[in-house]
Amino acid sequence: MNEKIMHATSTPCGKHTTLSVGQVAKRSGIAVSAVHFYEQKGLIQSRRNAGNQRRYHRDVLRRIAVIKTAQQVGVPLAEIAHALSSLPDNKAPTIDDWGRMSKVWLDDLNHRINTLIALRDNLNNCIGCGCLSLQHCWLRNPGDALSKQGSGARLIDS
Amino acid sequence: MNEKIMHATSTPCGKHTTLSVGQVAKRSGIAVSAVHFYEQKGLIQSRRNAGNQRRYHRDVLRRIAVIKTAQQVGVPLAEIAHALSSLPDNKAPTIDDWGRMSKVWLDDLNHRINTLIALRDNLNNCIGCGCLSLQHCWLRNPGDALSKQGSGARLIDS
DNA sequence: CTAAAACCTCAAGCAAGGTTAAGGTCAAGC
DNA sequence: GCTTGACCTTAACCTTGCTTGAGGTTTTAG
């Protein structure tokens, strides 16, 4: 009880205050259970106060913002975790920290962006030119096995 | 047995042949079980031959290519199904068909692309300018509840 | 004609990403 | 000091997107 500083709302200043799980949930717009879940999966970290309650560094909000944004576009948690792992725990990341993380992600993000753009433009393109040769375009995707056959897959290929 | 035309490999021509589930799986690079699954979810359609085996129109390969590409970038099956539902079953889609589908998807694809680009560029940007004010950038995301609080979320905001 | 390969239907199981519920502790206000 | 809300842990459950298995039929190859 003497450790007032560990109680989430006990310091009026707000600048050096830690956050309780409920505060993190409210501010970041996710459920308390999701905060627990992310912590369990190692995406975020907390310390415990004298009464065993979680106390988060403010920077956790930033991490959660990254998590949410990445998830919106389909990046799996494991990958997000990997990227976030290059940031320091429980303190504000430095420029170098962000740089490391950025590097970890850039390739993947670019790949995702390119795939989406290809998907969008192929839809447009095949309509625009009227050839309907989607096959041709999809095949630029390495993961796509369609090309190897080459038999009758394309319909009106020019 | 008289309906030779319904047997997947019985016509030598290859142009008007239907595909068995195994052939579809092999050509599209997905498992037979996944083909079943997609059909069950309404993403693709089949007819049955005299022996109750599935026979697919060739165009199913194109649909699966779309499915796979979209999935790679995190579009959920339900949304893919919705988009695909504007294409005709069991026959090659016309230009108009693709146009309808494209329209259904464009907004979502663009949103996803923009989110990813924002994610990538924010990572770069915040490093480049040194301000680390990621918060500011994330908040352009409508789904993000962080902004409403405005209290102490930003750290070094300029 | 027969054996193997491919197919069928159901049902169960798995991984990811959480949510919900149960039973108990901690903390803040009156 | 006691009640009430926030928190704790553990465990079960849910949805999505499939895979695996069991038990039986159909096709194809020799």
Tab-separated table of N, CA and C in Angstrom, chain A residues 14-15 26-29 58-59 61-66 68-70 72-75 92-95 98-102 105-106 109-113 115-117 119-120 123-124 126-127 129-135 138 141 143-147 149-156, chain B residues 14-15 26-29 58-59 61-66 68-70 72-75 92-95 98-102 105-106 109-113 115-117 119-120 123-124 126-127 129-135 138 141 143-147 149-156:
chain	number	residue	atom	x	y	z
A	14	GLY	N	0.116	12.046	-14.507
A	14	GLY	CA	-0.255	11.403	-15.763
A	14	GLY	C	0.913	11.189	-16.701
A	15	LYS	N	2.013	11.768	-16.420
A	15	LYS	CA	3.127	11.663	-17.348
A	15	LYS	C	3.939	10.388	-17.133
A	26	LYS	N	-9.406	0.231	-22.758
A	26	LYS	CA	-10.269	1.354	-23.126
A	26	LYS	C	-9.581	2.267	-24.144
A	27	ARG	N	-8.351	2.605	-23.850
A	27	ARG	CA	-7.634	3.530	-24.723
A	27	ARG	C	-7.323	2.945	-26.082
A	28	SER	N	-7.074	1.664	-26.108
A	28	SER	CA	-6.670	1.092	-27.388
A	28	SER	C	-7.869	0.532	-28.145
A	29	GLY	N	-8.999	0.480	-27.474
A	29	GLY	CA	-10.194	0.029	-28.171
A	29	GLY	C	-10.281	-1.474	-28.352
A	58	ARG	N	3.238	3.082	-20.969
A	58	ARG	CA	2.408	3.768	-21.963
A	58	ARG	C	2.676	3.308	-23.390
A	59	ASP	N	3.867	2.896	-23.601
A	59	ASP	CA	4.230	2.567	-24.962
A	59	ASP	C	3.459	1.365	-25.512
A	61	LEU	N	0.455	1.167	-25.859
A	61	LEU	CA	-0.603	1.670	-26.743
A	61	LEU	C	-0.113	1.749	-28.184
A	62	ARG	N	1.113	2.159	-28.304
A	62	ARG	CA	1.705	2.244	-29.619
A	62	ARG	C	1.829	0.859	-30.244
A	63	ARG	N	2.286	-0.065	-29.435
A	63	ARG	CA	2.414	-1.441	-29.945
A	63	ARG	C	1.066	-1.992	-30.367
A	64	ILE	N	0.051	-1.732	-29.568
A	64	ILE	CA	-1.272	-2.242	-29.913
A	64	ILE	C	-1.793	-1.580	-31.188
A	65	ALA	N	-1.481	-0.313	-31.362
A	65	ALA	CA	-1.880	0.361	-32.601
A	65	ALA	C	-1.242	-0.321	-33.802
A	66	VAL	N	0.018	-0.679	-33.651
A	66	VAL	CA	0.696	-1.404	-34.727
A	66	VAL	C	0.014	-2.748	-34.972
A	68	LYS	N	-3.041	-3.717	-34.313
A	68	LYS	CA	-4.365	-3.578	-34.914
A	68	LYS	C	-4.286	-3.210	-36.384
A	69	THR	N	-3.413	-2.290	-36.679
A	69	THR	CA	-3.287	-1.857	-38.070
A	69	THR	C	-2.843	-3.015	-38.950
A	70	ALA	N	-1.855	-3.728	-38.474
A	70	ALA	CA	-1.339	-4.843	-39.263
A	70	ALA	C	-2.411	-5.923	-39.433
A	72	GLN	N	-5.599	-5.574	-39.470
A	72	GLN	CA	-6.642	-5.138	-40.394
A	72	GLN	C	-6.365	-5.568	-41.817
A	73	VAL	N	-5.102	-5.661	-42.143
A	73	VAL	CA	-4.764	-6.016	-43.508
A	73	VAL	C	-4.231	-7.434	-43.609
A	74	GLY	N	-4.512	-8.230	-42.579
A	74	GLY	CA	-4.262	-9.652	-42.711
A	74	GLY	C	-2.888	-10.154	-42.329
A	75	VAL	N	-2.096	-9.351	-41.667
A	75	VAL	CA	-0.812	-9.864	-41.209
A	75	VAL	C	-1.066	-10.731	-39.973
A	92	ALA	N	10.020	3.299	-24.220
A	92	ALA	CA	9.803	3.892	-25.531
A	92	ALA	C	10.918	3.478	-26.475
A	93	PRO	N	10.566	3.029	-27.670
A	93	PRO	CA	11.595	2.628	-28.631
A	93	PRO	C	12.351	3.836	-29.171
A	94	THR	N	13.575	3.615	-29.479
A	94	THR	CA	14.380	4.681	-30.088
A	94	THR	C	14.218	4.646	-31.596
A	95	ILE	N	14.820	5.592	-32.241
A	95	ILE	CA	14.785	5.621	-33.699
A	95	ILE	C	15.404	4.356	-34.271
A	98	TRP	N	12.942	1.456	-34.067
A	98	TRP	CA	11.942	1.477	-35.142
A	98	TRP	C	12.581	1.099	-36.472
A	99	GLY	N	13.789	1.527	-36.647
A	99	GLY	CA	14.483	1.202	-37.887
A	99	GLY	C	14.646	-0.294	-38.068
A	100	ARG	N	15.027	-0.956	-36.988
A	100	ARG	CA	15.181	-2.407	-37.054
A	100	ARG	C	13.858	-3.069	-37.391
A	101	MET	N	12.822	-2.611	-36.705
A	101	MET	CA	11.512	-3.202	-36.930
A	101	MET	C	11.036	-2.956	-38.355
A	102	SER	N	11.236	-1.741	-38.793
A	102	SER	CA	10.821	-1.387	-40.142
A	102	SER	C	11.468	-2.311	-41.159
A	105	TRP	N	9.955	-5.622	-41.488
A	105	TRP	CA	8.648	-5.667	-42.122
A	105	TRP	C	8.594	-5.239	-43.577
A	106	LEU	N	9.523	-4.423	-43.981
A	106	LEU	CA	9.364	-3.787	-45.284
A	106	LEU	C	9.131	-4.761	-46.424
A	109	LEU	N	5.643	-6.236	-46.211
A	109	LEU	CA	4.615	-5.244	-46.518
A	109	LEU	C	4.589	-4.940	-48.001
A	110	ASN	N	5.760	-4.784	-48.575
A	110	ASN	CA	5.820	-4.500	-50.003
A	110	ASN	C	5.229	-5.641	-50.816
A	111	HIS	N	5.512	-6.835	-50.401
A	111	HIS	CA	4.956	-7.973	-51.118
A	111	HIS	C	3.440	-7.970	-51.053
A	112	ARG	N	2.926	-7.697	-49.854
A	112	ARG	CA	1.474	-7.660	-49.701
A	112	ARG	C	0.862	-6.544	-50.533
A	113	ILE	N	1.505	-5.408	-50.506
A	113	ILE	CA	0.994	-4.274	-51.274
A	113	ILE	C	0.981	-4.611	-52.759
A	115	THR	N	0.890	-7.525	-54.172
A	115	THR	CA	-0.110	-8.535	-54.486
A	115	THR	C	-1.485	-7.906	-54.601
A	116	LEU	N	-1.798	-7.034	-53.651
A	116	LEU	CA	-3.100	-6.374	-53.680
A	116	LEU	C	-3.257	-5.500	-54.911
A	117	ILE	N	-2.207	-4.763	-55.229
A	117	ILE	CA	-2.286	-3.893	-56.395
A	117	ILE	C	-2.448	-4.731	-57.658
A	119	LEU	N	-3.817	-7.631	-57.828
A	119	LEU	CA	-5.188	-8.143	-57.820
A	119	LEU	C	-6.154	-7.082	-58.332
A	120	ARG	N	-6.024	-5.894	-57.781
A	120	ARG	CA	-6.912	-4.810	-58.191
A	120	ARG	C	-6.753	-4.480	-59.671
A	123	LEU	N	-8.000	-7.031	-62.138
A	123	LEU	CA	-9.441	-6.961	-62.292
A	123	LEU	C	-9.802	-5.851	-63.269
A	124	ASN	N	-9.181	-4.717	-63.063
A	124	ASN	CA	-9.431	-3.587	-63.951
A	124	ASN	C	-8.980	-3.879	-65.366
A	126	CYS	N	-8.158	-6.600	-67.060
A	126	CYS	CA	-8.776	-7.624	-67.869
A	126	CYS	C	-10.128	-7.155	-68.346
A	127	ILE	N	-10.696	-6.243	-67.595
A	127	ILE	CA	-11.948	-5.671	-68.048
A	127	ILE	C	-11.675	-4.622	-69.105
A	129	CYS	N	-9.125	-4.250	-71.168
A	129	CYS	CA	-8.650	-4.678	-72.466
A	129	CYS	C	-9.568	-5.719	-73.095
A	130	GLY	N	-10.433	-6.280	-72.288
A	130	GLY	CA	-11.395	-7.217	-72.839
A	130	GLY	C	-10.865	-8.601	-73.120
A	131	CYS	N	-9.606	-8.832	-72.763
A	131	CYS	CA	-9.044	-10.130	-73.112
A	131	CYS	C	-9.367	-11.208	-72.094
A	132	LEU	N	-9.714	-10.755	-70.907
A	132	LEU	CA	-10.058	-11.695	-69.835
A	132	LEU	C	-8.940	-12.683	-69.512
A	133	SER	N	-7.732	-12.307	-69.809
A	133	SER	CA	-6.640	-13.261	-69.586
A	133	SER	C	-6.069	-13.149	-68.185
A	134	LEU	N	-6.929	-13.270	-67.235
A	134	LEU	CA	-6.500	-13.207	-65.844
A	134	LEU	C	-5.380	-14.197	-65.557
A	135	GLN	N	-5.503	-15.364	-66.116
A	135	GLN	CA	-4.515	-16.417	-65.871
A	135	GLN	C	-3.104	-15.878	-66.009
A	138	TRP	N	-2.219	-13.751	-62.965
A	138	TRP	CA	-2.078	-14.466	-61.694
A	138	TRP	C	-0.755	-15.196	-61.629
A	141	ASN	N	2.360	-14.737	-59.707
A	141	ASN	CA	2.462	-15.148	-58.302
A	141	ASN	C	3.239	-16.443	-58.203
A	143	GLY	N	3.480	-18.563	-55.848
A	143	GLY	CA	2.773	-19.648	-55.170
A	143	GLY	C	1.735	-20.331	-56.036
A	144	ASP	N	1.567	-19.845	-57.210
A	144	ASP	CA	0.463	-20.318	-58.038
A	144	ASP	C	0.907	-21.410	-58.992
A	145	ALA	N	0.289	-22.554	-58.884
A	145	ALA	CA	0.744	-23.718	-59.633
A	145	ALA	C	0.100	-23.833	-61.012
A	146	LEU	N	-0.792	-22.911	-61.311
A	146	LEU	CA	-1.558	-23.049	-62.552
A	146	LEU	C	-0.697	-23.047	-63.816
A	147	SER	N	0.378	-22.295	-63.773
A	147	SER	CA	1.139	-22.068	-65.000
A	147	SER	C	1.770	-23.340	-65.542
A	149	GLN	N	0.907	-26.238	-65.899
A	149	GLN	CA	0.107	-27.091	-66.764
A	149	GLN	C	0.037	-26.532	-68.183
A	150	GLY	N	-0.336	-25.307	-68.274
A	150	GLY	CA	-0.337	-24.630	-69.564
A	150	GLY	C	-1.286	-25.196	-70.606
A	151	SER	N	-2.051	-26.163	-70.248
A	151	SER	CA	-2.861	-26.861	-71.246
A	151	SER	C	-4.021	-26.027	-71.789
A	152	GLY	N	-5.089	-25.997	-71.039
A	152	GLY	CA	-6.259	-25.298	-71.572
A	152	GLY	C	-6.746	-24.219	-70.642
A	153	ALA	N	-5.875	-23.835	-69.744
A	153	ALA	CA	-6.308	-22.946	-68.678
A	153	ALA	C	-6.701	-21.563	-69.192
A	154	ARG	N	-5.972	-21.052	-70.141
A	154	ARG	CA	-6.338	-19.727	-70.642
A	154	ARG	C	-7.419	-19.832	-71.706
A	155	LEU	N	-8.268	-18.873	-71.699
A	155	LEU	CA	-9.440	-18.976	-72.556
A	155	LEU	C	-9.293	-18.188	-73.854
A	156	ILE	N	-8.996	-16.919	-73.711
A	156	ILE	CA	-8.966	-16.071	-74.898
A	156	ILE	C	-7.623	-15.367	-74.974
B	14	GLY	N	-10.051	-32.104	-74.972
B	14	GLY	CA	-9.552	-31.244	-73.903
B	14	GLY	C	-10.189	-29.874	-73.883
B	15	LYS	N	-10.885	-29.539	-74.898
B	15	LYS	CA	-11.423	-28.187	-74.962
B	15	LYS	C	-12.754	-28.078	-74.223
B	26	LYS	N	-5.054	-30.576	-58.436
B	26	LYS	CA	-3.694	-30.602	-58.961
B	26	LYS	C	-3.354	-29.330	-59.723
B	27	ARG	N	-4.281	-28.946	-60.580
B	27	ARG	CA	-4.033	-27.771	-61.416
B	27	ARG	C	-3.997	-26.477	-60.629
B	28	SER	N	-4.806	-26.427	-59.599
B	28	SER	CA	-4.875	-25.159	-58.872
B	28	SER	C	-3.917	-25.132	-57.694
B	29	GLY	N	-3.330	-26.288	-57.408
B	29	GLY	CA	-2.355	-26.317	-56.323
B	29	GLY	C	-2.953	-26.313	-54.941
B	58	ARG	N	-14.148	-25.653	-66.426
B	58	ARG	CA	-12.765	-25.167	-66.391
B	58	ARG	C	-12.612	-23.837	-65.674
B	59	ASP	N	-13.647	-23.074	-65.737
B	59	ASP	CA	-13.535	-21.731	-65.185
B	59	ASP	C	-13.309	-21.729	-63.678
B	61	LEU	N	-10.957	-22.943	-62.205
B	61	LEU	CA	-9.541	-22.683	-61.956
B	61	LEU	C	-9.295	-21.192	-61.794
B	62	ARG	N	-9.995	-20.444	-62.585
B	62	ARG	CA	-9.867	-18.999	-62.509
B	62	ARG	C	-10.402	-18.498	-61.162
B	63	ARG	N	-11.533	-19.027	-60.772
B	63	ARG	CA	-12.109	-18.617	-59.495
B	63	ARG	C	-11.165	-18.969	-58.358
B	64	ILE	N	-10.578	-20.153	-58.426
B	64	ILE	CA	-9.664	-20.552	-57.357
B	64	ILE	C	-8.421	-19.662	-57.350
B	65	ALA	N	-7.991	-19.270	-58.534
B	65	ALA	CA	-6.841	-18.358	-58.598
B	65	ALA	C	-7.181	-17.048	-57.892
B	66	VAL	N	-8.386	-16.567	-58.112
B	66	VAL	CA	-8.823	-15.353	-57.432
B	66	VAL	C	-8.861	-15.580	-55.919
B	68	LYS	N	-7.242	-17.734	-54.081
B	68	LYS	CA	-5.915	-17.856	-53.494
B	68	LYS	C	-5.201	-16.524	-53.405
B	69	THR	N	-5.316	-15.760	-54.456
B	69	THR	CA	-4.634	-14.469	-54.460
B	69	THR	C	-5.187	-13.567	-53.373
B	70	ALA	N	-6.485	-13.530	-53.281
B	70	ALA	CA	-7.111	-12.678	-52.275
B	70	ALA	C	-6.747	-13.146	-50.871
B	72	GLN	N	-4.100	-14.671	-49.908
B	72	GLN	CA	-2.704	-14.348	-49.600
B	72	GLN	C	-2.556	-13.009	-48.915
B	73	VAL	N	-3.464	-12.112	-49.243
B	73	VAL	CA	-3.354	-10.785	-48.660
B	73	VAL	C	-4.421	-10.545	-47.594
B	74	GLY	N	-4.995	-11.651	-47.110
B	74	GLY	CA	-5.828	-11.515	-45.931
B	74	GLY	C	-7.291	-11.198	-46.145
B	75	VAL	N	-7.776	-11.311	-47.356
B	75	VAL	CA	-9.212	-11.115	-47.551
B	75	VAL	C	-9.929	-12.370	-47.066
B	92	ALA	N	-17.997	-19.444	-68.353
B	92	ALA	CA	-17.007	-18.379	-68.388
B	92	ALA	C	-17.701	-17.035	-68.190
B	93	PRO	N	-17.155	-16.206	-67.308
B	93	PRO	CA	-17.764	-14.898	-67.073
B	93	PRO	C	-17.545	-13.967	-68.254
B	94	THR	N	-18.482	-13.110	-68.468
B	94	THR	CA	-18.351	-12.110	-69.532
B	94	THR	C	-17.633	-10.882	-68.980
B	95	ILE	N	-17.375	-9.955	-69.843
B	95	ILE	CA	-16.753	-8.705	-69.422
B	95	ILE	C	-17.621	-8.007	-68.384
B	98	TRP	N	-17.213	-9.621	-64.968
B	98	TRP	CA	-16.000	-9.194	-64.277
B	98	TRP	C	-16.143	-7.765	-63.782
B	99	GLY	N	-16.788	-6.978	-64.591
B	99	GLY	CA	-16.991	-5.582	-64.204
B	99	GLY	C	-17.770	-5.480	-62.904
B	100	ARG	N	-18.821	-6.256	-62.791
B	100	ARG	CA	-19.615	-6.238	-61.557
B	100	ARG	C	-18.771	-6.650	-60.368
B	101	MET	N	-18.041	-7.723	-60.576
B	101	MET	CA	-17.216	-8.219	-59.480
B	101	MET	C	-16.150	-7.202	-59.092
B	102	SER	N	-15.542	-6.643	-60.092
B	102	SER	CA	-14.497	-5.656	-59.848
B	102	SER	C	-15.035	-4.516	-59.005
B	105	TRP	N	-15.341	-5.212	-55.426
B	105	TRP	CA	-14.079	-5.323	-54.696
B	105	TRP	C	-13.232	-4.074	-54.611
B	106	LEU	N	-13.385	-3.214	-55.565
B	106	LEU	CA	-12.424	-2.126	-55.675
B	106	LEU	C	-12.263	-1.317	-54.399
B	109	LEU	N	-10.401	-3.335	-51.783
B	109	LEU	CA	-8.998	-3.515	-52.148
B	109	LEU	C	-8.227	-2.219	-51.948
B	110	ASN	N	-8.831	-1.138	-52.380
B	110	ASN	CA	-8.154	0.150	-52.225
B	110	ASN	C	-7.925	0.479	-50.759
B	111	HIS	N	-8.915	0.181	-49.959
B	111	HIS	CA	-8.760	0.447	-48.531
B	111	HIS	C	-7.609	-0.363	-47.951
B	112	ARG	N	-7.557	-1.622	-48.337
B	112	ARG	CA	-6.481	-2.478	-47.843
B	112	ARG	C	-5.123	-1.981	-48.327
B	113	ILE	N	-5.075	-1.604	-49.570
B	113	ILE	CA	-3.816	-1.108	-50.122
B	113	ILE	C	-3.372	0.137	-49.369
B	115	THR	N	-4.187	1.121	-46.374
B	115	THR	CA	-3.792	0.818	-45.007
B	115	THR	C	-2.372	0.286	-44.964
B	116	LEU	N	-2.081	-0.637	-45.881
B	116	LEU	CA	-0.732	-1.213	-45.913
B	116	LEU	C	0.312	-0.162	-46.232
B	117	ILE	N	0.001	0.681	-47.192
B	117	ILE	CA	0.963	1.719	-47.564
B	117	ILE	C	1.173	2.675	-46.400
B	119	LEU	N	0.845	1.923	-43.284
B	119	LEU	CA	1.634	1.195	-42.300
B	119	LEU	C	3.112	1.240	-42.672
B	120	ARG	N	3.386	0.935	-43.913
B	120	ARG	CA	4.778	0.924	-44.365
B	120	ARG	C	5.418	2.304	-44.265
B	123	LEU	N	6.056	3.673	-40.807
B	123	LEU	CA	7.258	3.091	-40.225
B	123	LEU	C	8.479	3.837	-40.735
B	124	ASN	N	8.498	4.046	-42.035
B	124	ASN	CA	9.612	4.777	-42.634
B	124	ASN	C	9.672	6.208	-42.145
B	126	CYS	N	8.313	7.891	-39.659
B	126	CYS	CA	8.590	8.226	-38.276
B	126	CYS	C	10.057	8.023	-37.977
B	127	ILE	N	10.665	7.170	-38.768
B	127	ILE	CA	12.087	6.999	-38.603
B	127	ILE	C	12.822	8.136	-39.287
B	129	CYS	N	11.789	11.191	-40.023
B	129	CYS	CA	11.698	12.527	-39.457
B	129	CYS	C	12.131	12.556	-37.995
B	130	GLY	N	12.232	11.385	-37.402
B	130	GLY	CA	12.724	11.346	-36.035
B	130	GLY	C	11.715	11.741	-34.971
B	131	CYS	N	10.494	12.047	-35.380
B	131	CYS	CA	9.536	12.524	-34.380
B	131	CYS	C	8.865	11.379	-33.644
B	132	LEU	N	8.889	10.209	-34.258
B	132	LEU	CA	8.280	9.035	-33.644
B	132	LEU	C	6.796	9.220	-33.326
B	133	SER	N	6.148	10.100	-34.031
B	133	SER	CA	4.742	10.350	-33.704
B	133	SER	C	3.813	9.429	-34.479
B	134	LEU	N	4.051	8.180	-34.339
B	134	LEU	CA	3.229	7.190	-35.018
B	134	LEU	C	1.749	7.394	-34.737
B	135	GLN	N	1.440	7.698	-33.499
B	135	GLN	CA	0.047	7.874	-33.095
B	135	GLN	C	-0.695	8.739	-34.089
B	138	TRP	N	-1.467	6.750	-37.228
B	138	TRP	CA	-2.421	5.654	-37.095
B	138	TRP	C	-3.837	6.196	-37.031
B	141	ASN	N	-6.717	6.114	-39.361
B	141	ASN	CA	-7.533	4.916	-39.485
B	141	ASN	C	-8.838	5.097	-38.732
B	143	GLY	N	-11.032	2.981	-37.822
B	143	GLY	CA	-11.317	1.934	-36.842
B	143	GLY	C	-10.525	2.081	-35.556
B	144	ASP	N	-9.683	3.046	-35.502
B	144	ASP	CA	-8.768	3.143	-34.375
B	144	ASP	C	-9.293	4.081	-33.296
B	145	ALA	N	-9.464	3.564	-32.105
B	145	ALA	CA	-10.117	4.345	-31.055
B	145	ALA	C	-9.156	5.199	-30.244
B	146	LEU	N	-7.904	5.120	-30.555
B	146	LEU	CA	-6.912	5.808	-29.730
B	146	LEU	C	-7.087	7.320	-29.682
B	147	SER	N	-7.524	7.865	-30.780
B	147	SER	CA	-7.533	9.323	-30.892
B	147	SER	C	-8.486	9.966	-29.896
B	149	GLN	N	-9.197	9.613	-26.942
B	149	GLN	CA	-8.696	9.908	-25.604
B	149	GLN	C	-7.840	11.174	-25.613
B	150	GLY	N	-6.877	11.166	-26.485
B	150	GLY	CA	-6.063	12.365	-26.672
B	150	GLY	C	-5.234	12.785	-25.473
B	151	SER	N	-5.318	12.054	-24.413
B	151	SER	CA	-4.678	12.505	-23.185
B	151	SER	C	-3.152	12.429	-23.210
B	152	GLY	N	-2.658	11.243	-23.015
B	152	GLY	CA	-1.203	11.149	-22.929
B	152	GLY	C	-0.657	10.169	-23.935
B	153	ALA	N	-1.454	9.868	-24.916
B	153	ALA	CA	-1.071	8.819	-25.851
B	153	ALA	C	0.138	9.208	-26.690
B	154	ARG	N	0.203	10.400	-27.138
B	154	ARG	CA	1.347	10.789	-27.959
B	154	ARG	C	2.531	11.181	-27.077
B	155	LEU	N	3.682	10.846	-27.532
B	155	LEU	CA	4.854	11.024	-26.694
B	155	LEU	C	5.642	12.292	-27.024
B	156	ILE	N	6.024	12.403	-28.269
B	156	ILE	CA	6.882	13.533	-28.628
B	156	ILE	C	6.229	14.321	-29.751
